[in-house]
Amino acid sequence: MPLGVRFRPAARRVAAPLACALFVAAGCSGEPPPDDPPATTAPLPVTTEARDQLAALAAAGLDRHFTARYTLRSKGRPDRTVEVTRATDGTWRVDIPGWALGGDADIAMAGNSDGIFQCALPSAANPVAATCVRVADADGKVPADVDPRLQHPFSDWLPIFTSRQPAVSVTAADLLPGAAGTCFAIESTSASLEAMVDVGTYCFDEAGTLTGARSGFGSLLLAGPPGPAPATAPLPGAVVPGEPLGSAAPPTPTPSPSQQDAVDS
């Protein structure tokens, strides 16, 4: 018999005890020790109960049509009344007193299938005829320098609140003073992304009506029970070419030489 064949059984008999000795720490089970656990990765986003609840209330809010008044409180300003209309045909309008021209001009933000409009409203400090300027497509973005932000919780933020995908976190929050229902704290989860909604607290009742909000624009509180919705929310004035009003006060006009001479004398 060849030498190589004669010594193979002995080699196998030696190998078995040797393998058992090597794995004695594992109980000599005959199985190799488990591999090291894989490196952990960042946890996947989890849909929270608060987010589900907000999504359900916001979905109800999308189907809500009403007129309502809200009290707007902001630092250094007297309380103002914001009027909101969500008409049955899907058009909407939010009247905001004292927002433009350093607080001297009232405006309305309005949306319909033709676009989003900023409308100048007549007031004691700004006795002008009501006119509107188109500032964005119907599903577009209002330029930041003419955007009062107050219209968003009643228009384009509602679909975002219903979604579980945007880069925002939702947690339960204490009820805002004067608000009813359930409140949610909303924050952005990515500093590299432009915020889809303003960070703040938003409160909804069981019907999906916004009852309170607190964010960079100040605080909004529902001032009374909502009223019935009209069939449509018409623009308050004719659409005209031109620039929308900004929030900053207009510059002080430079006096003419004749006016300056009169002051000096």
PDB file of N, CA, C and O in Angstrom, residues 57-68 70 84-92 154 158 204-211 222 224-229:
ATOM      1  N   LEU A  57     -55.190  64.250  10.995  1.00  0.00           N
ATOM      2  CA  LEU A  57     -55.895  65.522  11.212  1.00  0.00           C
ATOM      3  C   LEU A  57     -55.702  66.463  10.026  1.00  0.00           C
ATOM      4  O   LEU A  57     -56.639  67.161   9.614  1.00  0.00           O
ATOM      5  N   ALA A  58     -54.486  66.489   9.476  1.00  0.00           N
ATOM      6  CA  ALA A  58     -54.241  67.351   8.320  1.00  0.00           C
ATOM      7  C   ALA A  58     -55.024  66.878   7.103  1.00  0.00           C
ATOM      8  O   ALA A  58     -55.494  67.691   6.298  1.00  0.00           O
ATOM      9  N   ALA A  59     -55.172  65.560   6.946  1.00  0.00           N
ATOM     10  CA  ALA A  59     -55.978  65.031   5.840  1.00  0.00           C
ATOM     11  C   ALA A  59     -57.425  65.473   5.977  1.00  0.00           C
ATOM     12  O   ALA A  59     -58.077  65.838   4.991  1.00  0.00           O
ATOM     13  N   ALA A  60     -57.925  65.462   7.215  1.00  0.00           N
ATOM     14  CA  ALA A  60     -59.281  65.980   7.437  1.00  0.00           C
ATOM     15  C   ALA A  60     -59.334  67.472   7.134  1.00  0.00           C
ATOM     16  O   ALA A  60     -60.323  67.979   6.586  1.00  0.00           O
ATOM     17  N   GLY A  61     -58.257  68.188   7.474  1.00  0.00           N
ATOM     18  CA  GLY A  61     -58.204  69.624   7.203  1.00  0.00           C
ATOM     19  C   GLY A  61     -58.235  69.953   5.730  1.00  0.00           C
ATOM     20  O   GLY A  61     -58.773  70.990   5.319  1.00  0.00           O
ATOM     21  N   LEU A  62     -57.660  69.084   4.902  1.00  0.00           N
ATOM     22  CA  LEU A  62     -57.698  69.319   3.457  1.00  0.00           C
ATOM     23  C   LEU A  62     -59.127  69.314   2.931  1.00  0.00           C
ATOM     24  O   LEU A  62     -59.425  69.971   1.927  1.00  0.00           O
ATOM     25  N   ASP A  63     -59.992  68.573   3.594  1.00  0.00           N
ATOM     26  CA  ASP A  63     -61.396  68.498   3.169  1.00  0.00           C
ATOM     27  C   ASP A  63     -62.276  69.528   3.871  1.00  0.00           C
ATOM     28  O   ASP A  63     -63.488  69.561   3.617  1.00  0.00           O
ATOM     29  N   ARG A  64     -61.675  70.356   4.728  1.00  0.00           N
ATOM     30  CA  ARG A  64     -62.455  71.351   5.475  1.00  0.00           C
ATOM     31  C   ARG A  64     -62.585  72.625   4.655  1.00  0.00           C
ATOM     32  O   ARG A  64     -61.612  73.150   4.109  1.00  0.00           O
ATOM     33  N   HIS A  65     -63.793  73.147   4.561  1.00  0.00           N
ATOM     34  CA  HIS A  65     -64.056  74.413   3.883  1.00  0.00           C
ATOM     35  C   HIS A  65     -64.793  75.299   4.864  1.00  0.00           C
ATOM     36  O   HIS A  65     -65.820  74.900   5.432  1.00  0.00           O
ATOM     37  N   PHE A  66     -64.289  76.507   5.085  1.00  0.00           N
ATOM     38  CA  PHE A  66     -64.840  77.349   6.148  1.00  0.00           C
ATOM     39  C   PHE A  66     -64.360  78.786   5.982  1.00  0.00           C
ATOM     40  O   PHE A  66     -63.462  79.081   5.183  1.00  0.00           O
ATOM     41  N   THR A  67     -64.927  79.654   6.763  1.00  0.00           N
ATOM     42  CA  THR A  67     -64.386  80.993   6.991  1.00  0.00           C
ATOM     43  C   THR A  67     -64.100  81.088   8.484  1.00  0.00           C
ATOM     44  O   THR A  67     -64.817  80.500   9.307  1.00  0.00           O
ATOM     45  N   ALA A  68     -63.040  81.798   8.833  1.00  0.00           N
ATOM     46  CA  ALA A  68     -62.677  81.886  10.247  1.00  0.00           C
ATOM     47  C   ALA A  68     -61.838  83.127  10.483  1.00  0.00           C
ATOM     48  O   ALA A  68     -61.207  83.666   9.560  1.00  0.00           O
ATOM     49  N   TYR A  70     -58.778  84.635  13.043  1.00  0.00           N
ATOM     50  CA  TYR A  70     -57.695  84.263  13.950  1.00  0.00           C
ATOM     51  C   TYR A  70     -57.073  85.524  14.539  1.00  0.00           C
ATOM     52  O   TYR A  70     -56.956  86.547  13.845  1.00  0.00           O
ATOM     53  N   VAL A  84     -59.573  84.131   7.297  1.00  0.00           N
ATOM     54  CA  VAL A  84     -59.214  82.985   6.449  1.00  0.00           C
ATOM     55  C   VAL A  84     -60.466  82.452   5.757  1.00  0.00           C
ATOM     56  O   VAL A  84     -61.515  82.287   6.393  1.00  0.00           O
ATOM     57  N   THR A  85     -60.344  82.188   4.464  1.00  0.00           N
ATOM     58  CA  THR A  85     -61.424  81.565   3.692  1.00  0.00           C
ATOM     59  C   THR A  85     -60.866  80.376   2.927  1.00  0.00           C
ATOM     60  O   THR A  85     -59.890  80.508   2.180  1.00  0.00           O
ATOM     61  N   ARG A  86     -61.470  79.210   3.155  1.00  0.00           N
ATOM     62  CA  ARG A  86     -61.204  78.016   2.341  1.00  0.00           C
ATOM     63  C   ARG A  86     -62.519  77.644   1.673  1.00  0.00           C
ATOM     64  O   ARG A  86     -63.415  77.066   2.299  1.00  0.00           O
ATOM     65  N   ALA A  87     -62.661  78.017   0.413  1.00  0.00           N
ATOM     66  CA  ALA A  87     -63.935  77.869  -0.298  1.00  0.00           C
ATOM     67  C   ALA A  87     -64.129  76.433  -0.780  1.00  0.00           C
ATOM     68  O   ALA A  87     -63.183  75.647  -0.891  1.00  0.00           O
ATOM     69  N   THR A  88     -65.368  76.119  -1.102  1.00  0.00           N
ATOM     70  CA  THR A  88     -65.705  74.747  -1.493  1.00  0.00           C
ATOM     71  C   THR A  88     -65.106  74.346  -2.842  1.00  0.00           C
ATOM     72  O   THR A  88     -64.964  73.156  -3.124  1.00  0.00           O
ATOM     73  N   ASP A  89     -64.748  75.323  -3.676  1.00  0.00           N
ATOM     74  CA  ASP A  89     -64.154  74.987  -4.974  1.00  0.00           C
ATOM     75  C   ASP A  89     -62.635  74.862  -4.907  1.00  0.00           C
ATOM     76  O   ASP A  89     -61.968  74.698  -5.927  1.00  0.00           O
ATOM     77  N   GLY A  90     -62.058  74.938  -3.702  1.00  0.00           N
ATOM     78  CA  GLY A  90     -60.616  74.782  -3.539  1.00  0.00           C
ATOM     79  C   GLY A  90     -59.838  76.086  -3.542  1.00  0.00           C
ATOM     80  O   GLY A  90     -58.634  76.083  -3.266  1.00  0.00           O
ATOM     81  N   THR A  91     -60.477  77.197  -3.863  1.00  0.00           N
ATOM     82  CA  THR A  91     -59.791  78.486  -3.776  1.00  0.00           C
ATOM     83  C   THR A  91     -59.673  78.896  -2.312  1.00  0.00           C
ATOM     84  O   THR A  91     -60.417  78.432  -1.451  1.00  0.00           O
ATOM     85  N   TRP A  92     -58.722  79.764  -2.035  1.00  0.00           N
ATOM     86  CA  TRP A  92     -58.518  80.211  -0.656  1.00  0.00           C
ATOM     87  C   TRP A  92     -58.040  81.658  -0.635  1.00  0.00           C
ATOM     88  O   TRP A  92     -57.550  82.184  -1.624  1.00  0.00           O
ATOM     89  N   PHE A 154     -52.849  77.045   5.904  1.00  0.00           N
ATOM     90  CA  PHE A 154     -54.189  76.848   5.363  1.00  0.00           C
ATOM     91  C   PHE A 154     -54.158  76.412   3.897  1.00  0.00           C
ATOM     92  O   PHE A 154     -55.211  76.207   3.290  1.00  0.00           O
ATOM     93  N   LEU A 158     -50.636  71.894   4.418  1.00  0.00           N
ATOM     94  CA  LEU A 158     -51.516  70.786   4.791  1.00  0.00           C
ATOM     95  C   LEU A 158     -51.121  69.477   4.090  1.00  0.00           C
ATOM     96  O   LEU A 158     -51.046  68.427   4.746  1.00  0.00           O
ATOM     97  N   PHE A 204     -54.515  71.278  15.953  1.00  0.00           N
ATOM     98  CA  PHE A 204     -55.697  70.977  15.153  1.00  0.00           C
ATOM     99  C   PHE A 204     -56.762  70.349  16.037  1.00  0.00           C
ATOM    100  O   PHE A 204     -56.450  69.578  16.958  1.00  0.00           O
ATOM    101  N   ASP A 205     -58.030  70.669  15.728  1.00  0.00           N
ATOM    102  CA  ASP A 205     -59.110  69.982  16.424  1.00  0.00           C
ATOM    103  C   ASP A 205     -59.451  68.686  15.680  1.00  0.00           C
ATOM    104  O   ASP A 205     -58.820  68.346  14.673  1.00  0.00           O
ATOM    105  N   GLU A 206     -60.437  67.958  16.176  1.00  0.00           N
ATOM    106  CA  GLU A 206     -60.755  66.650  15.606  1.00  0.00           C
ATOM    107  C   GLU A 206     -61.259  66.736  14.173  1.00  0.00           C
ATOM    108  O   GLU A 206     -61.163  65.768  13.415  1.00  0.00           O
ATOM    109  N   ALA A 207     -61.802  67.902  13.783  1.00  0.00           N
ATOM    110  CA  ALA A 207     -62.296  68.069  12.418  1.00  0.00           C
ATOM    111  C   ALA A 207     -61.191  68.455  11.442  1.00  0.00           C
ATOM    112  O   ALA A 207     -61.426  68.533  10.234  1.00  0.00           O
ATOM    113  N   GLY A 208     -59.974  68.705  11.945  1.00  0.00           N
ATOM    114  CA  GLY A 208     -58.877  69.096  11.089  1.00  0.00           C
ATOM    115  C   GLY A 208     -58.735  70.595  10.916  1.00  0.00           C
ATOM    116  O   GLY A 208     -58.001  71.049  10.031  1.00  0.00           O
ATOM    117  N   THR A 209     -59.411  71.384  11.761  1.00  0.00           N
ATOM    118  CA  THR A 209     -59.298  72.840  11.694  1.00  0.00           C
ATOM    119  C   THR A 209     -58.108  73.300  12.522  1.00  0.00           C
ATOM    120  O   THR A 209     -57.942  72.868  13.670  1.00  0.00           O
ATOM    121  N   LEU A 210     -57.264  74.147  11.946  1.00  0.00           N
ATOM    122  CA  LEU A 210     -56.166  74.737  12.711  1.00  0.00           C
ATOM    123  C   LEU A 210     -56.744  75.614  13.805  1.00  0.00           C
ATOM    124  O   LEU A 210     -57.484  76.560  13.529  1.00  0.00           O
ATOM    125  N   THR A 211     -56.413  75.323  15.050  1.00  0.00           N
ATOM    126  CA  THR A 211     -56.913  76.120  16.175  1.00  0.00           C
ATOM    127  C   THR A 211     -55.843  77.023  16.760  1.00  0.00           C
ATOM    128  O   THR A 211     -56.154  77.948  17.508  1.00  0.00           O
ATOM    129  N   LEU A 222     -57.374  80.655  16.908  1.00  0.00           N
ATOM    130  CA  LEU A 222     -58.730  80.727  16.387  1.00  0.00           C
ATOM    131  C   LEU A 222     -59.584  81.584  17.319  1.00  0.00           C
ATOM    132  O   LEU A 222     -59.656  81.327  18.524  1.00  0.00           O
ATOM    133  N   GLY A 224     -62.915  82.194  17.207  1.00  0.00           N
ATOM    134  CA  GLY A 224     -64.303  81.799  17.388  1.00  0.00           C
ATOM    135  C   GLY A 224     -64.629  80.635  16.489  1.00  0.00           C
ATOM    136  O   GLY A 224     -63.797  80.215  15.673  1.00  0.00           O
ATOM    137  N   PRO A 225     -65.814  80.093  16.604  1.00  0.00           N
ATOM    138  CA  PRO A 225     -66.170  78.953  15.758  1.00  0.00           C
ATOM    139  C   PRO A 225     -66.113  79.325  14.273  1.00  0.00           C
ATOM    140  O   PRO A 225     -66.553  80.417  13.887  1.00  0.00           O
ATOM    141  N   PRO A 226     -65.593  78.450  13.425  1.00  0.00           N
ATOM    142  CA  PRO A 226     -65.569  78.736  11.990  1.00  0.00           C
ATOM    143  C   PRO A 226     -66.980  78.847  11.424  1.00  0.00           C
ATOM    144  O   PRO A 226     -67.922  78.223  11.918  1.00  0.00           O
ATOM    145  N   GLY A 227     -67.111  79.653  10.377  1.00  0.00           N
ATOM    146  CA  GLY A 227     -68.384  79.809   9.695  1.00  0.00           C
ATOM    147  C   GLY A 227     -68.422  79.009   8.411  1.00  0.00           C
ATOM    148  O   GLY A 227     -67.434  78.388   8.014  1.00  0.00           O
ATOM    149  N   PRO A 228     -69.578  79.014   7.744  1.00  0.00           N
ATOM    150  CA  PRO A 228     -69.698  78.250   6.487  1.00  0.00           C
ATOM    151  C   PRO A 228     -68.818  78.842   5.391  1.00  0.00           C
ATOM    152  O   PRO A 228     -68.493  80.032   5.388  1.00  0.00           O
ATOM    153  N   ALA A 229     -68.452  77.991   4.462  1.00  0.00           N
ATOM    154  CA  ALA A 229     -67.584  78.416   3.369  1.00  0.00           C
ATOM    155  C   ALA A 229     -68.398  78.921   2.198  1.00  0.00           C
ATOM    156  O   ALA A 229     -69.466  78.378   1.895  1.00  0.00           O
TER     157      ALA A 229
END
